[in-house]
Coordinates of C-alpha atoms and ligand atoms in Angstrom, one line a residue:
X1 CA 14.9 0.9 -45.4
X2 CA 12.2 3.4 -46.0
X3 CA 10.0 4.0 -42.8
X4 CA 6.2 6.2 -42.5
X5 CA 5.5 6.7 -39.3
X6 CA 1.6 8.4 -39.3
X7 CA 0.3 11.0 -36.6
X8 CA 1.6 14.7 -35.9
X9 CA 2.1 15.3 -31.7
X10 CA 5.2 15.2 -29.6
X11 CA 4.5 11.1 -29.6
X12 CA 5.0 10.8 -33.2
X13 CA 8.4 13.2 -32.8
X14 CA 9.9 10.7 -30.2
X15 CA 9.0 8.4 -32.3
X16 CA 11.0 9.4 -35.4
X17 CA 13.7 11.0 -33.0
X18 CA 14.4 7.1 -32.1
X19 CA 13.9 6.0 -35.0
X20 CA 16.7 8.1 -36.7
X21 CA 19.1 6.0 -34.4
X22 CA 18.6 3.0 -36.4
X23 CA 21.5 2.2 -38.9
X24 CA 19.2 0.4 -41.6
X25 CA 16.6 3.1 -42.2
X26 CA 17.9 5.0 -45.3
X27 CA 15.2 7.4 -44.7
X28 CA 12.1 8.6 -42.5
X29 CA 8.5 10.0 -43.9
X30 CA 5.9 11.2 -41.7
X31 CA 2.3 12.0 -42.3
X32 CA 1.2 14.6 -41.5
X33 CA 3.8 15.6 -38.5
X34 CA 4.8 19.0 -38.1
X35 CA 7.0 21.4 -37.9
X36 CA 9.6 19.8 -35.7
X37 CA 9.3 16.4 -37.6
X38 CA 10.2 18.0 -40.7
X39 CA 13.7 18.9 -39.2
X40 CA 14.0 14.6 -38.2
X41 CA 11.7 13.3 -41.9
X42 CA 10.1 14.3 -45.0
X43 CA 6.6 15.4 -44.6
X44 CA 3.6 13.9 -46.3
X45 CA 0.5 16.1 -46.0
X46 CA -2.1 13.3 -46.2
X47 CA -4.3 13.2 -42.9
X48 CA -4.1 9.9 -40.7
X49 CA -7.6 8.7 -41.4
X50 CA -7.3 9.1 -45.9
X51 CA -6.2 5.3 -45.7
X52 CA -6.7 4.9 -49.3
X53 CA -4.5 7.9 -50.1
X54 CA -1.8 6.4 -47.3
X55 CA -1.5 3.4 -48.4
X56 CA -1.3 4.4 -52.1
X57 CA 2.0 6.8 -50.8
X58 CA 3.1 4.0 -49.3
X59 CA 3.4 1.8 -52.4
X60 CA 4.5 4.3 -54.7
X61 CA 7.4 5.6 -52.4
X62 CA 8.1 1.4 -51.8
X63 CA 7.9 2.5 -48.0
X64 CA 9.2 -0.7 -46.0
X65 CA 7.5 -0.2 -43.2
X66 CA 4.7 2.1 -41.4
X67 CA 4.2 2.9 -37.9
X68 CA 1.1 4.4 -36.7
X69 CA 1.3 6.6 -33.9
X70 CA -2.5 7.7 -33.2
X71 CA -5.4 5.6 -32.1
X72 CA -8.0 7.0 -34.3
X73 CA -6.8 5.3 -37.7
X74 CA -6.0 2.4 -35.4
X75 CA -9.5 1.9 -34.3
X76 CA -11.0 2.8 -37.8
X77 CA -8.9 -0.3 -39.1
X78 CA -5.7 1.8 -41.2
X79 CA -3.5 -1.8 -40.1
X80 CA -6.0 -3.8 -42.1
X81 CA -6.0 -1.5 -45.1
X82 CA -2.6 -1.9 -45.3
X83 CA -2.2 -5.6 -45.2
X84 CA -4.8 -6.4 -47.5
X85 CA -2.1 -4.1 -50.2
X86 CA 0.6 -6.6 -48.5
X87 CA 2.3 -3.4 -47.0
X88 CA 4.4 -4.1 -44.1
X89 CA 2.6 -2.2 -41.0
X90 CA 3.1 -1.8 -37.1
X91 CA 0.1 -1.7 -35.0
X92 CA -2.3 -3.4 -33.9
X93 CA -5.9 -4.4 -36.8
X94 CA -9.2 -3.3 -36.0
X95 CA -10.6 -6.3 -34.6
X96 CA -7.9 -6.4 -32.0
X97 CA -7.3 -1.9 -31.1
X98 CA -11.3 -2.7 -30.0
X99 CA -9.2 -2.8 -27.0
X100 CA -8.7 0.9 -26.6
X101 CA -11.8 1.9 -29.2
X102 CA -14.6 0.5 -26.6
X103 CA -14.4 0.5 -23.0
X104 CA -17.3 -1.8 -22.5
X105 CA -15.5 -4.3 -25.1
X106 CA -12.2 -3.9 -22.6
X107 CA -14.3 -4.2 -19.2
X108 CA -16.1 -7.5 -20.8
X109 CA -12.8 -8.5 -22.0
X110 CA -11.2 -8.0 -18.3
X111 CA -13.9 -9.6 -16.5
X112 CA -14.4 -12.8 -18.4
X113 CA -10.5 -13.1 -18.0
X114 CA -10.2 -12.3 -14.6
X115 CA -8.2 -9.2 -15.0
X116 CA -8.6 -7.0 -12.3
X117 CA -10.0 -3.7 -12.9
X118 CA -12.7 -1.6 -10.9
X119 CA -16.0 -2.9 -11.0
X120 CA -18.7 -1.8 -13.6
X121 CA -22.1 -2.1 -15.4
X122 CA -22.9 -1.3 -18.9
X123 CA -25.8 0.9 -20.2
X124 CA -27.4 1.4 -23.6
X125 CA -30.2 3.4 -22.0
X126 CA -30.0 6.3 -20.0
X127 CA -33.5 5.5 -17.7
X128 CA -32.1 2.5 -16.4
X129 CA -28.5 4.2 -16.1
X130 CA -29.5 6.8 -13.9
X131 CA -31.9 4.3 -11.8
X132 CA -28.7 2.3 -11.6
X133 CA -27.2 5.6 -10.0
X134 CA -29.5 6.0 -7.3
X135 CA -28.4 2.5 -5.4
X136 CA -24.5 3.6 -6.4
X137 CA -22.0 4.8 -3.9
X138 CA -20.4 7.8 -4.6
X139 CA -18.3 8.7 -6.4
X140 CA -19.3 7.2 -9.4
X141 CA -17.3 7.0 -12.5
X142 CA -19.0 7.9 -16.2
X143 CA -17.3 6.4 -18.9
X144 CA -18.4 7.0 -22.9
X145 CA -17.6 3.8 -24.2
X146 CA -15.7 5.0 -27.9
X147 CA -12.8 7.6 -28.4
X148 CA -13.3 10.6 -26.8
X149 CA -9.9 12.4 -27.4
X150 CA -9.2 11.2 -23.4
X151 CA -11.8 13.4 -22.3
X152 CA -14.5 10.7 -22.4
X153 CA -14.7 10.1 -18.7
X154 CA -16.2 11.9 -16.0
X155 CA -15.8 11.7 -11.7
X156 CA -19.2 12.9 -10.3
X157 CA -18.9 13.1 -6.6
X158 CA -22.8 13.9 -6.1
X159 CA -26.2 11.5 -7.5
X160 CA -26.9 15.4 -9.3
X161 CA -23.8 15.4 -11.4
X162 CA -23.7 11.5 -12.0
X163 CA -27.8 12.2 -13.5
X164 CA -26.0 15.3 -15.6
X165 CA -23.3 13.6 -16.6
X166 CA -25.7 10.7 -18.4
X167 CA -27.6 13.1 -20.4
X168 CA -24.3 15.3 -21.0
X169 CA -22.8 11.4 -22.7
X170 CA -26.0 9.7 -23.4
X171 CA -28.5 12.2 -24.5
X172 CA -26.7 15.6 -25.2
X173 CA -23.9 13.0 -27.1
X174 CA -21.2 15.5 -25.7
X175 CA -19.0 13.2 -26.9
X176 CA -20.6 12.2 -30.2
X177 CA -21.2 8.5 -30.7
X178 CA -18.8 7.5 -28.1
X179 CA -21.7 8.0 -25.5
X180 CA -24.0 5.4 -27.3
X181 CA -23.0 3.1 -24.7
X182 CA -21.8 3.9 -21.1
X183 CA -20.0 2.2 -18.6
X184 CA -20.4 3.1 -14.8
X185 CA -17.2 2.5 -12.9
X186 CA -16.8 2.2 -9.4
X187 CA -14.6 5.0 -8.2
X188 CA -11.0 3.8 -7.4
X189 CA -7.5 5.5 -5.3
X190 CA -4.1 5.1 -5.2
X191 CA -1.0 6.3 -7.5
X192 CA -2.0 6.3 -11.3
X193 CA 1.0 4.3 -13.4
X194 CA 1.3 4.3 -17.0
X195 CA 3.5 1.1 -18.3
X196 CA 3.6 0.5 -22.4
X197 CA 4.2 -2.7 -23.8
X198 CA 5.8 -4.3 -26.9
X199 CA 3.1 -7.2 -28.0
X200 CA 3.5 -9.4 -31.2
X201 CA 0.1 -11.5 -30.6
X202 CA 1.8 -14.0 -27.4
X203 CA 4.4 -12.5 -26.0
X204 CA 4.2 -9.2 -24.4
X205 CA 7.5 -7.2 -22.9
X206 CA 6.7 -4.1 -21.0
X207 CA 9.1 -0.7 -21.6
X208 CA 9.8 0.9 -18.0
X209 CA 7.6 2.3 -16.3
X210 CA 6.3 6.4 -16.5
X211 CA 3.1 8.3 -15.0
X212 CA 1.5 11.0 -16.5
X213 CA -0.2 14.2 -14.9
X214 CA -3.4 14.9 -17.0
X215 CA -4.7 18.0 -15.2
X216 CA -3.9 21.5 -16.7
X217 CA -3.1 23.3 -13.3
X218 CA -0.3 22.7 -10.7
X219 CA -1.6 20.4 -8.2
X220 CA -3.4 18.3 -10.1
X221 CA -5.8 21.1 -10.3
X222 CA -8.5 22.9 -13.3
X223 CA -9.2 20.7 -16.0
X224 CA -8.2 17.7 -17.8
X225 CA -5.5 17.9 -20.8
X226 CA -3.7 15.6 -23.2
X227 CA -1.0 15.5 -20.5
X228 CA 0.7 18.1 -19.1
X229 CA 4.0 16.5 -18.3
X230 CA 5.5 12.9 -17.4
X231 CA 8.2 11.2 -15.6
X232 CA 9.8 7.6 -16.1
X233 CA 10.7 5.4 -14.2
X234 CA 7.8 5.8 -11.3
X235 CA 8.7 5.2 -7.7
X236 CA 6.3 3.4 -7.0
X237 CA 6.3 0.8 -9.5
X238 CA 8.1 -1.2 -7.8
X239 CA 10.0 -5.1 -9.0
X240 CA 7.3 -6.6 -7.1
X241 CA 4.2 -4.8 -8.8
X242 CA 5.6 -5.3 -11.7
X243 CA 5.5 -9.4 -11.5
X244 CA 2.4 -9.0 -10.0
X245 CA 1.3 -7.4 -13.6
X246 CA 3.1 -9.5 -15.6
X247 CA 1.4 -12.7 -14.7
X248 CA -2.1 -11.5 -13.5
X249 CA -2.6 -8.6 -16.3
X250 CA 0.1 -8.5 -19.1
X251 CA 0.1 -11.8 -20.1
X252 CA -3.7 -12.5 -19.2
X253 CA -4.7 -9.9 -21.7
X254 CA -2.5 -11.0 -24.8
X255 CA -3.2 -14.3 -23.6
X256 CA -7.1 -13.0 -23.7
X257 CA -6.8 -11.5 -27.0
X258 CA -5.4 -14.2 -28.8
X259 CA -8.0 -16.5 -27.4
X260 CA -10.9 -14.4 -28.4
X261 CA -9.4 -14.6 -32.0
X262 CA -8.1 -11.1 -32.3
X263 CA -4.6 -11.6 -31.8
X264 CA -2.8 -8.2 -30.8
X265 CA 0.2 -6.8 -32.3
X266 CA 1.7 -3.6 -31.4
X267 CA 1.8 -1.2 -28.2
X268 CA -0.7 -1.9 -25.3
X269 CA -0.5 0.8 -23.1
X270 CA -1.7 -0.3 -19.6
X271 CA -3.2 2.5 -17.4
X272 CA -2.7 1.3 -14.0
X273 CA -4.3 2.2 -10.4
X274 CA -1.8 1.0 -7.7
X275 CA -5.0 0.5 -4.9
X276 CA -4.6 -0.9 -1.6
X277 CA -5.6 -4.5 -2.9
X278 CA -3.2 -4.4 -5.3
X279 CA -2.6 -3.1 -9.3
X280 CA -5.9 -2.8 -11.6
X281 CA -6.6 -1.1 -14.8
X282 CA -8.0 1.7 -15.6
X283 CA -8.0 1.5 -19.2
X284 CA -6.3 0.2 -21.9
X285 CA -5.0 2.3 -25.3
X286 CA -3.8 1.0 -28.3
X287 CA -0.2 3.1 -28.7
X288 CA 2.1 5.1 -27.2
X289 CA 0.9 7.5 -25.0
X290 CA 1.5 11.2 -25.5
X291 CA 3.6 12.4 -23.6
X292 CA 4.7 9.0 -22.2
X293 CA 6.5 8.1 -25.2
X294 CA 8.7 11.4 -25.1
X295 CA 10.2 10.0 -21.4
X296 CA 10.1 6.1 -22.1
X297 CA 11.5 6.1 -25.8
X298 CA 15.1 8.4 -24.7
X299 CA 15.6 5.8 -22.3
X300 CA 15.5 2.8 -24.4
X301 CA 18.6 0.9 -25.8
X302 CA 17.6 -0.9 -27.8
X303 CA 16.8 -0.2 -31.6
X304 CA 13.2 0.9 -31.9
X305 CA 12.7 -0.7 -35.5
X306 CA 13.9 -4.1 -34.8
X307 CA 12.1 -4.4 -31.9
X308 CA 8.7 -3.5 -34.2
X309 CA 9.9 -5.7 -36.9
X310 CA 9.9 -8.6 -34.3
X311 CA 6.0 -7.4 -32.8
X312 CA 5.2 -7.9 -36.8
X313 CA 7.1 -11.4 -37.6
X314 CA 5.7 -12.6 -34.3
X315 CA 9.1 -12.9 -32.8
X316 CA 9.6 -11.0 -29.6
X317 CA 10.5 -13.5 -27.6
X318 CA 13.5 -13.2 -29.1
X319 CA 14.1 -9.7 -28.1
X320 CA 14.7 -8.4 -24.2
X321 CA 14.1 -4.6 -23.9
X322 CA 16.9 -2.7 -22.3
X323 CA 16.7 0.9 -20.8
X324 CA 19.1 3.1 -19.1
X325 CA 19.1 3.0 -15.6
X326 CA 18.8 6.5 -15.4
X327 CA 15.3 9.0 -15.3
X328 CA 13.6 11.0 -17.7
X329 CA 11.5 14.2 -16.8
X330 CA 9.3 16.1 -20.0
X331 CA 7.6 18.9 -19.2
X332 CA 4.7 20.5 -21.6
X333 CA 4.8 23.7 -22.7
X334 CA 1.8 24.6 -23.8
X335 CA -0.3 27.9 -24.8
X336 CA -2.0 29.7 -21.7
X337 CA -5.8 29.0 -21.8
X338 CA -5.1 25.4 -23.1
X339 CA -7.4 22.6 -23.1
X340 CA -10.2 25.5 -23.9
X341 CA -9.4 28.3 -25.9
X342 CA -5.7 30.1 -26.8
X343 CA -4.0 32.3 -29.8
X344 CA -1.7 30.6 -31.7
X345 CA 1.4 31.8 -34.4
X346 CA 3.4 33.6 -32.2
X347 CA 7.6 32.9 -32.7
X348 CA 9.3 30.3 -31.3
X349 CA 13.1 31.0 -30.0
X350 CA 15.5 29.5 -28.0
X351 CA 15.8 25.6 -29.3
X352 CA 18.9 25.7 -30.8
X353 CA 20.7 24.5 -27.1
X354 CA 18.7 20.8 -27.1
X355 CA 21.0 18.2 -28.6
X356 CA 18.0 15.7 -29.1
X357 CA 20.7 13.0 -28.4
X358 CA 21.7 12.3 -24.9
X359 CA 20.3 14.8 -22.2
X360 CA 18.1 17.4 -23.5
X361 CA 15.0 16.2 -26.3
X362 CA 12.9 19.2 -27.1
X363 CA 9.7 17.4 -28.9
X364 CA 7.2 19.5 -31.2
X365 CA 3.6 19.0 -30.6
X366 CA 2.0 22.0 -31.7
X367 CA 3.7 23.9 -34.0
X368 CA 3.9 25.4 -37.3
X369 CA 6.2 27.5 -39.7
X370 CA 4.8 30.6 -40.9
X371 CA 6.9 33.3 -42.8
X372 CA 9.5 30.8 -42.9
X373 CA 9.8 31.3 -38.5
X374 CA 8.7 28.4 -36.2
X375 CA 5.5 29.5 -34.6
X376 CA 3.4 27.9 -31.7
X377 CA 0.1 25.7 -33.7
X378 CA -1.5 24.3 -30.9
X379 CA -2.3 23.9 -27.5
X380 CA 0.6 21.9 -26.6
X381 CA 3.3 23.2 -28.2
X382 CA 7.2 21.5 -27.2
X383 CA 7.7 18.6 -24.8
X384 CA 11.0 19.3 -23.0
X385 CA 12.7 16.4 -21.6
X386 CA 16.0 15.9 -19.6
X387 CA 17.6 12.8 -18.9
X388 CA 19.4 12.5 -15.6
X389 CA 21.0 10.1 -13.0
X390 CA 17.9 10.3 -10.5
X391 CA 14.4 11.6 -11.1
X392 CA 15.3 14.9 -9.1
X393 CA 18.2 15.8 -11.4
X394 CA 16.4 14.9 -14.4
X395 CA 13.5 17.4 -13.4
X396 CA 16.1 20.2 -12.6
X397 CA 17.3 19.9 -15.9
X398 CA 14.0 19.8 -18.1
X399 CA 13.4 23.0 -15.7
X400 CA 16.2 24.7 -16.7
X401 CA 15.7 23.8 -20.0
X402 CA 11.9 25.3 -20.2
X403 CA 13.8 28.8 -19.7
X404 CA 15.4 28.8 -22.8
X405 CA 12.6 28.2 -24.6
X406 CA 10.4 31.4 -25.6
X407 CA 6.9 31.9 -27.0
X408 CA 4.4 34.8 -26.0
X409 CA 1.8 33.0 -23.6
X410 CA 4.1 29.7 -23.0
X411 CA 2.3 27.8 -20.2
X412 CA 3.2 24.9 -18.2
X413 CA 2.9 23.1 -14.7
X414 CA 5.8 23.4 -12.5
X415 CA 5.2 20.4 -10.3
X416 CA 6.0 17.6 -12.8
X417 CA 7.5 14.8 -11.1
X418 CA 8.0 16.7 -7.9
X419 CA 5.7 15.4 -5.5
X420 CA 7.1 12.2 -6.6
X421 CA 10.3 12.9 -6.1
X422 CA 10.2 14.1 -2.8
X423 CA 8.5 11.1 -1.8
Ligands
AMP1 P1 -9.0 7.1 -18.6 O1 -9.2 8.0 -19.9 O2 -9.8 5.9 -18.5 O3 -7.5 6.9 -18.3 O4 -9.5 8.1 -17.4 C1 -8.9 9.4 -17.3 C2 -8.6 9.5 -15.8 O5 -9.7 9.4 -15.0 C3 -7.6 8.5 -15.3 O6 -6.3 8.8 -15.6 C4 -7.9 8.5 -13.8 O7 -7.2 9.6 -13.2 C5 -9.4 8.8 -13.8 N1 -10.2 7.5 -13.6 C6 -10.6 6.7 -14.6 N2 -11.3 5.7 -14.1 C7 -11.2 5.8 -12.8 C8 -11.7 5.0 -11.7 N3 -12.4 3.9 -11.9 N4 -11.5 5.4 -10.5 C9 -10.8 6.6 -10.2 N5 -10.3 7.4 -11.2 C10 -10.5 7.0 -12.5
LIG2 N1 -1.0 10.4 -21.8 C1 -2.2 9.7 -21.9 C2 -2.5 9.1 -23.2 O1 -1.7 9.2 -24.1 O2 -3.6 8.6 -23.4

């Protein structure tokens, strides 16, 4: 079989990395990728939003089937494009990635269904937002309702920066169109878990489970990121939570989804807050998450394509999910002054001791050949993971591993996983 996965960050690499274990596919494209995904597939250099231009590759290379790794062309309805040209396609259609596209659409959606989430109200106008704000307690969560590139949401601890942050999203449109709409979200603790689930329109299997850390300094410190590092399983995600989701969240929201007629297909990533009254979400996305798919993908057994094929033909039930009961640790390394302003191009060494097979995964994010040498392209530029029999080993190793890894200005948290796993 001929596979095109679409999207170019270390998701998309883990991605094709699992994919390459699959005995039936004869061969992997990927559009656009990058310079590490060209070692695993063929690049295409058509961008993930030129559906028209996609989807006529697609055709003329016969590609069996496509998987779309990003949630913009997801959201701007890529799945539906390619169905109407009866091209086999993994992912969920517009009507139904609404689900990670608006947050007011998700809230509504929660709240009608009795999921629980953290309470909210919904604003089209940014008077009666901010005279909402003044009977608030504090703090306050801002949400844009639409993609924001995850950077869409804002904790305001004061009345003064909740009233900044509505004309920042609602007036100043910091975050474009996104900040049409707002939602206000009641501020909610406890240990942030990130589980991702298989879904073919009823049934829904959840992957293990993994937690992110978002912000770009040790400590959970400075400011938010794409991710700066993950770990899989969590802790604290324990058998009993994870019933608890499965009947009172997973299930209610295919369940939901199906009802409200736009049956979802694909990955539902559940972003979870483990509070004191028990599990709620704090948002749902469409796909894999990035880098959450670079710890939860090396773990699983079972053959990534079949398990998509049966999300497409409606026929996961069929299907149980198996991972290794072992951990998995991926740290980012990044380019020092990431999420706001860095150099790129400078040489890569040092990957040639990752065997992408068992223990050690080096995934490319950003980078790029130039002069016929791997340079750093973005501002994340590897995801190193290590596998190991516990959560501690596993981080030792993706440790060690960052050391034989050189770029001029490589950045990267040295905490990841470690609180946890000296919990
Ligand atoms: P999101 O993009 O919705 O995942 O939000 C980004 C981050 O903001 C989350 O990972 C949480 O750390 C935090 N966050 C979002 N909503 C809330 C909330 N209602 N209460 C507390 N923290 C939140
Ligand atoms: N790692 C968070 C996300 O992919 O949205």
């Amino acid at each position: 079989m001929k596979v095109l996965v679409i999207g170019s960050g270390g998701r998309e690499h883990a991605i094709v990395k699992s994919l390459k274990k699959s005995s039936r596919i004869t061969e992997i494209f990927c559009a656009p990728g990058n310079a590490g995904i060209g070692q695993d597939a063929a690049l295409v250099p058509i961008k993930p939003m030129e559906f028209d231009k996609l989807a006529e590759f697609a055709l003329n290379e016969k590609i069996d089937f496509t998987i779309v790794g990003m949630d913009d062309p997801l959201v701007g309805g890529i799945v539906d494009v390619f169905e109407e040209k009866g091209l086999r396609v993994f992912g969920p259609r517009k009507n139904a990635a609404i689900l990670e596209g608006s947050k007011a659409f998700s809230k509504d959606l929660m709240k009608k269904y009795g999921i629980p989430t953290a309470a909210y109200e919904t604003f089209t106008d940014a008077n009666k937002a901010e005279a909402y704000l003044k009977t608030a307690k504090l703090p306050i969560v801002l949400k844009a309702d639409g993609l924001a590139l995850g950077k869409g949401v804002l904790i305001c601890n004061t009345l003064e920066e909740a009233q900044d942050g509505v004309k920042e999203i609602m007036l100043d449109k910091k975050f474009g169109e996104a900040g049409t709409k707002l939602v206000v979200e009641e501020f909610m603790t406890g240990r942030e878990v990130s589980v991702l689930t298989f879904c073919d329109g009823k049934t829904i299997r959840p992957m293990t489970s993994a937690q992110d850390h978002k912000r770009a300094l040790d400590g959970d410190q400075g400011l938010n990121t794409g991710g700066m590092g993950t770990f899989s399983p969590s802790p604290f995600y324990t058998q009993e939570i994870a019933d608890f989701c499965q009947k009172n969240i997973f299930e209610p929201t295919v369940a939901a989804m199906a009802k409200e007629g736009r049956p979802f297909k694909g990955i539902i990533f559940f972003g979870l807050m483990l509070t004191q009254e028990g599990p709620k979400v704090l948002e749902y996305n469409a796909r894999f998450g990035d880098p959450e798919a670079q710890v939860v993908l090396p773990r699983m057994k079972n053959d990534l394509l079949e398990v998509m094929e049966a999300c497409v033909d409606g026929k996961l039930d069929q299907i149980e999910l198996q991972f290794e009961d072992n951990a998995a640790v991926c740290v980012i390394l990044a380019s020092k002054g990431y999420p706001v302003s860095y150099e790129k191009g400078f040489p890569i060494t040092g990957l040639e001791k990752f065997d992408n097979k068992n223990d050690y995964f080096c995934f490319h994010a950003g980078t790029a050949v130039k002069d016929g040498k791997l340079v750093t392209g973005g501002g994340r530029v590897l995801g190193v993971t290590a596998t190991g029999e516990t959560l501690e080993r596993a981080r030792e190793k993706a440790y060690e591993a960052t050391k034989w890894v050189s770029f001029d200005n490589k950045y990267m948290r040295n905490d990841i996983g470690k609180a946890i796993s000296e919990a």
